[in-house]
Coordinates of C-alpha atoms in Angstrom, one line a residue:
M1 CA 150.1 222.2 -0.3
F2 CA 147.6 221.3 1.2
K3 CA 146.2 222.9 4.6
A4 CA 142.9 221.5 5.0
I5 CA 141.7 217.2 5.4
I6 CA 138.2 216.7 5.4
F7 CA 137.3 213.4 7.0
D8 CA 134.3 211.5 6.0
V9 CA 133.0 209.6 9.8
D10 CA 131.2 206.8 9.4
G11 CA 133.9 204.0 8.3
V12 CA 137.0 206.5 8.1
L13 CA 137.3 207.7 11.8
V14 CA 134.9 205.3 13.7
D15 CA 134.2 201.5 13.4
S16 CA 130.6 202.4 12.8
M17 CA 129.2 201.4 9.4
Q18 CA 127.8 197.6 10.7
F19 CA 126.2 199.1 13.7
H20 CA 124.1 201.2 11.0
A21 CA 123.0 199.0 8.7
D22 CA 121.8 197.0 11.2
A23 CA 120.0 200.1 12.5
W24 CA 118.7 200.7 9.0
I25 CA 117.4 197.0 8.7
A26 CA 115.3 196.8 11.6
A27 CA 114.2 200.6 10.7
F28 CA 112.8 199.8 7.1
R29 CA 111.8 197.0 8.6
D30 CA 109.3 198.0 10.7
V31 CA 107.8 199.3 7.1
G32 CA 108.3 195.9 5.5
I33 CA 111.6 196.3 4.0
T34 CA 113.8 194.0 3.5
I35 CA 117.6 194.6 3.3
K36 CA 121.2 193.1 4.0
R37 CA 123.8 195.2 5.2
E38 CA 125.5 194.8 1.9
D39 CA 122.6 197.5 1.0
I40 CA 123.7 199.9 3.3
Y41 CA 127.8 199.7 2.7
E42 CA 126.4 200.4 -1.5
I43 CA 124.8 203.1 -0.4
E44 CA 127.2 204.5 2.3
G45 CA 127.4 208.6 2.7
S46 CA 124.0 209.4 1.1
N47 CA 121.8 210.9 3.8
G48 CA 119.0 209.4 5.2
W49 CA 116.5 211.0 2.9
G50 CA 118.9 209.5 -0.2
I51 CA 119.1 205.9 2.0
V52 CA 114.8 206.1 1.9
R53 CA 115.0 206.9 -1.4
S54 CA 117.1 204.5 -3.0
I55 CA 115.7 202.2 -1.0
F56 CA 113.0 202.3 -1.7
K57 CA 113.5 202.5 -5.0
K58 CA 115.0 199.5 -5.4
E59 CA 112.3 197.7 -3.7
G60 CA 110.0 199.1 -6.8
K61 CA 108.5 201.5 -4.3
I62 CA 108.1 205.5 -3.7
P63 CA 108.5 206.8 -0.3
E64 CA 105.6 208.4 1.5
P65 CA 106.5 212.4 2.8
H66 CA 106.6 210.4 6.0
H67 CA 109.1 208.1 5.0
L68 CA 111.5 210.2 4.4
E69 CA 111.2 211.7 8.0
E70 CA 110.1 209.0 10.5
I71 CA 112.7 206.2 9.1
P72 CA 115.7 208.3 9.8
L73 CA 114.8 209.1 12.8
K74 CA 113.5 205.3 13.8
K75 CA 116.7 204.3 12.3
R76 CA 118.7 206.4 14.9
T77 CA 116.9 205.6 18.1
I78 CA 117.7 202.2 17.5
L79 CA 121.4 202.5 16.9
D80 CA 123.9 200.9 19.1
F81 CA 126.1 203.8 19.9
E82 CA 128.0 202.6 22.2
R83 CA 129.5 199.7 20.7
I84 CA 131.1 202.4 18.0
K85 CA 134.5 202.8 18.8
P86 CA 137.4 205.3 16.9
F87 CA 139.3 203.3 14.7
E88 CA 142.8 202.8 16.6
G89 CA 145.3 205.4 16.0
I90 CA 143.4 207.9 14.8
V91 CA 142.8 210.1 18.0
D92 CA 146.8 210.5 18.2
V93 CA 147.0 211.4 14.1
L94 CA 143.8 213.7 14.4
Q95 CA 145.7 215.7 17.1
D96 CA 149.0 216.0 15.6
L97 CA 147.5 217.1 12.4
K98 CA 145.1 219.8 13.7
K99 CA 148.6 221.1 14.6
H100 CA 149.3 221.8 10.8
F101 CA 146.2 221.8 9.0
T102 CA 142.6 222.5 9.4
L103 CA 140.4 219.9 10.1
A104 CA 136.9 219.3 8.8
L105 CA 134.0 216.6 9.2
V106 CA 131.9 215.4 6.2
S107 CA 129.0 213.1 7.0
G108 CA 125.8 212.1 5.7
S109 CA 124.6 210.8 9.1
D110 CA 122.3 212.5 11.4
R111 CA 124.0 215.7 12.9
K112 CA 122.9 214.8 16.4
I113 CA 124.9 211.1 15.8
V114 CA 127.2 213.3 14.4
E115 CA 127.6 215.5 17.2
K116 CA 127.4 212.9 19.5
M117 CA 130.6 211.3 17.7
I118 CA 132.6 214.5 18.5
E119 CA 131.6 215.4 21.9
H120 CA 132.8 211.8 22.6
F121 CA 135.6 210.4 20.7
F122 CA 137.1 213.8 19.1
P123 CA 136.4 216.9 21.3
G124 CA 138.4 220.2 20.0
I125 CA 139.9 218.4 16.9
F126 CA 137.5 219.4 14.3
E127 CA 136.7 223.3 13.4
V128 CA 133.8 222.4 10.4
T129 CA 131.2 220.2 10.1
V130 CA 129.0 219.3 7.2
A131 CA 126.1 216.8 8.3
G132 CA 123.7 214.8 5.8
I133 CA 120.4 217.8 7.3
D134 CA 123.0 220.4 5.9
V135 CA 122.4 219.8 2.3
E136 CA 119.7 219.3 -0.1
N137 CA 121.6 216.8 -1.7
G138 CA 123.7 214.5 0.1
K139 CA 126.5 212.1 -1.2
P140 CA 127.1 211.5 -4.0
A141 CA 126.4 215.0 -5.4
P142 CA 129.7 217.8 -4.5
D143 CA 127.1 219.3 -2.4
P144 CA 128.7 218.1 0.7
Y145 CA 132.0 219.2 0.0
L146 CA 131.7 221.4 -2.1
K147 CA 129.8 223.2 1.5
A148 CA 132.7 222.0 3.5
V149 CA 135.0 224.1 0.8
E150 CA 133.6 226.9 1.1
I151 CA 132.8 226.6 4.8
L152 CA 136.7 226.6 5.3
G153 CA 137.5 229.6 3.0
F154 CA 140.3 227.3 1.0
E155 CA 141.0 226.5 -2.7
K156 CA 139.5 223.3 -3.7
E157 CA 143.3 222.3 -4.5
E158 CA 144.5 223.5 -0.8
C159 CA 141.7 220.6 0.8
I160 CA 142.6 216.8 0.6
V161 CA 139.4 213.9 1.5
I162 CA 140.1 211.1 3.0
E163 CA 136.8 208.8 2.3
N164 CA 135.9 205.0 2.4
A165 CA 132.6 204.5 0.3
P166 CA 132.0 205.0 -3.6
M167 CA 129.1 206.8 -3.4
G168 CA 131.6 209.4 -1.0
V169 CA 134.4 208.8 -3.1
E170 CA 131.9 209.9 -6.2
A171 CA 130.9 213.2 -4.3
A172 CA 134.9 214.7 -3.7
K173 CA 135.4 213.6 -7.1
A174 CA 132.8 215.5 -8.0
A175 CA 133.5 219.0 -6.2
G176 CA 136.3 218.4 -7.9
L177 CA 139.2 217.5 -4.6
Y178 CA 141.4 215.5 -4.8
C179 CA 140.4 211.8 -3.1
V180 CA 142.0 209.2 -1.1
A181 CA 139.9 206.6 0.4
V182 CA 140.5 203.4 2.2
P183 CA 138.1 200.2 2.4
S184 CA 137.1 199.1 5.4
T185 CA 133.3 197.9 4.3
L186 CA 133.2 197.4 0.6
G187 CA 136.8 196.0 -1.4
P188 CA 139.3 198.4 -2.9
E189 CA 137.8 197.8 -6.3
K190 CA 134.8 200.0 -5.5
L191 CA 137.0 203.2 -4.7
Q192 CA 138.9 202.6 -7.3
H193 CA 137.7 206.3 -8.9
S194 CA 140.3 207.6 -6.3
D195 CA 142.8 209.5 -6.8
L196 CA 144.6 206.6 -4.3
V197 CA 143.4 203.8 -2.8
L198 CA 144.9 202.7 0.2
E199 CA 145.6 198.8 1.8
N200 CA 143.8 199.4 4.8
H201 CA 143.8 201.1 8.0
P202 CA 147.5 200.9 9.4
A203 CA 148.0 202.3 6.0
L204 CA 145.7 205.8 6.7
L205 CA 147.7 206.5 9.5
R206 CA 151.2 206.3 8.2
Y207 CA 149.8 208.9 5.0
L208 CA 148.5 210.9 7.3
K209 CA 151.7 210.6 9.4
N210 CA 153.6 212.0 6.4
L211 CA 151.7 214.5 5.7
T212 CA 152.4 216.5 8.3
P213 CA 155.8 218.5 8.2
S214 CA 158.7 217.4 9.6

């Protein structure tokens, strides 16, 4: 019996990944690196340091220490937050779930961005938040989800993860957690390591509603 539901944020709760990707594209352009949205979608869920290291590695380069701080900061200033919105129906479902479960967020995004999303879209809903800065090793390492479980105080078998990205699924499974995935940027074939792949967000809403005790 699940007691806690741990949600990824971008691509699961909010329709935001194209805006994150565009901000990363602009930030990397400033240091002479050209990338596409798909380059970010493939490593979605990693924290800022992990994304910088991954993109530099793909370019055959090694980032300087200042790159690890400056590029994510630049990305945060570029991000067009006003265009980000929750997926249709998700807020109502979360409010209902909160009556029966402890809800948590695990995101690779900057804490200031995560807190801004909570304040704007989900006030009073989540009891635990783990952001990219809270762990040295972000997704696909299990650390973010292990930290969330530790703070929640439940057994792993009592927690379920909702993800949309391959790295997030890998992190959840490495942490020993049951993981449900919904495709929002990449195809379902990229999420096959999860325990269950749903078709789309309407299917996710139905699944979440069915978790609520009748």
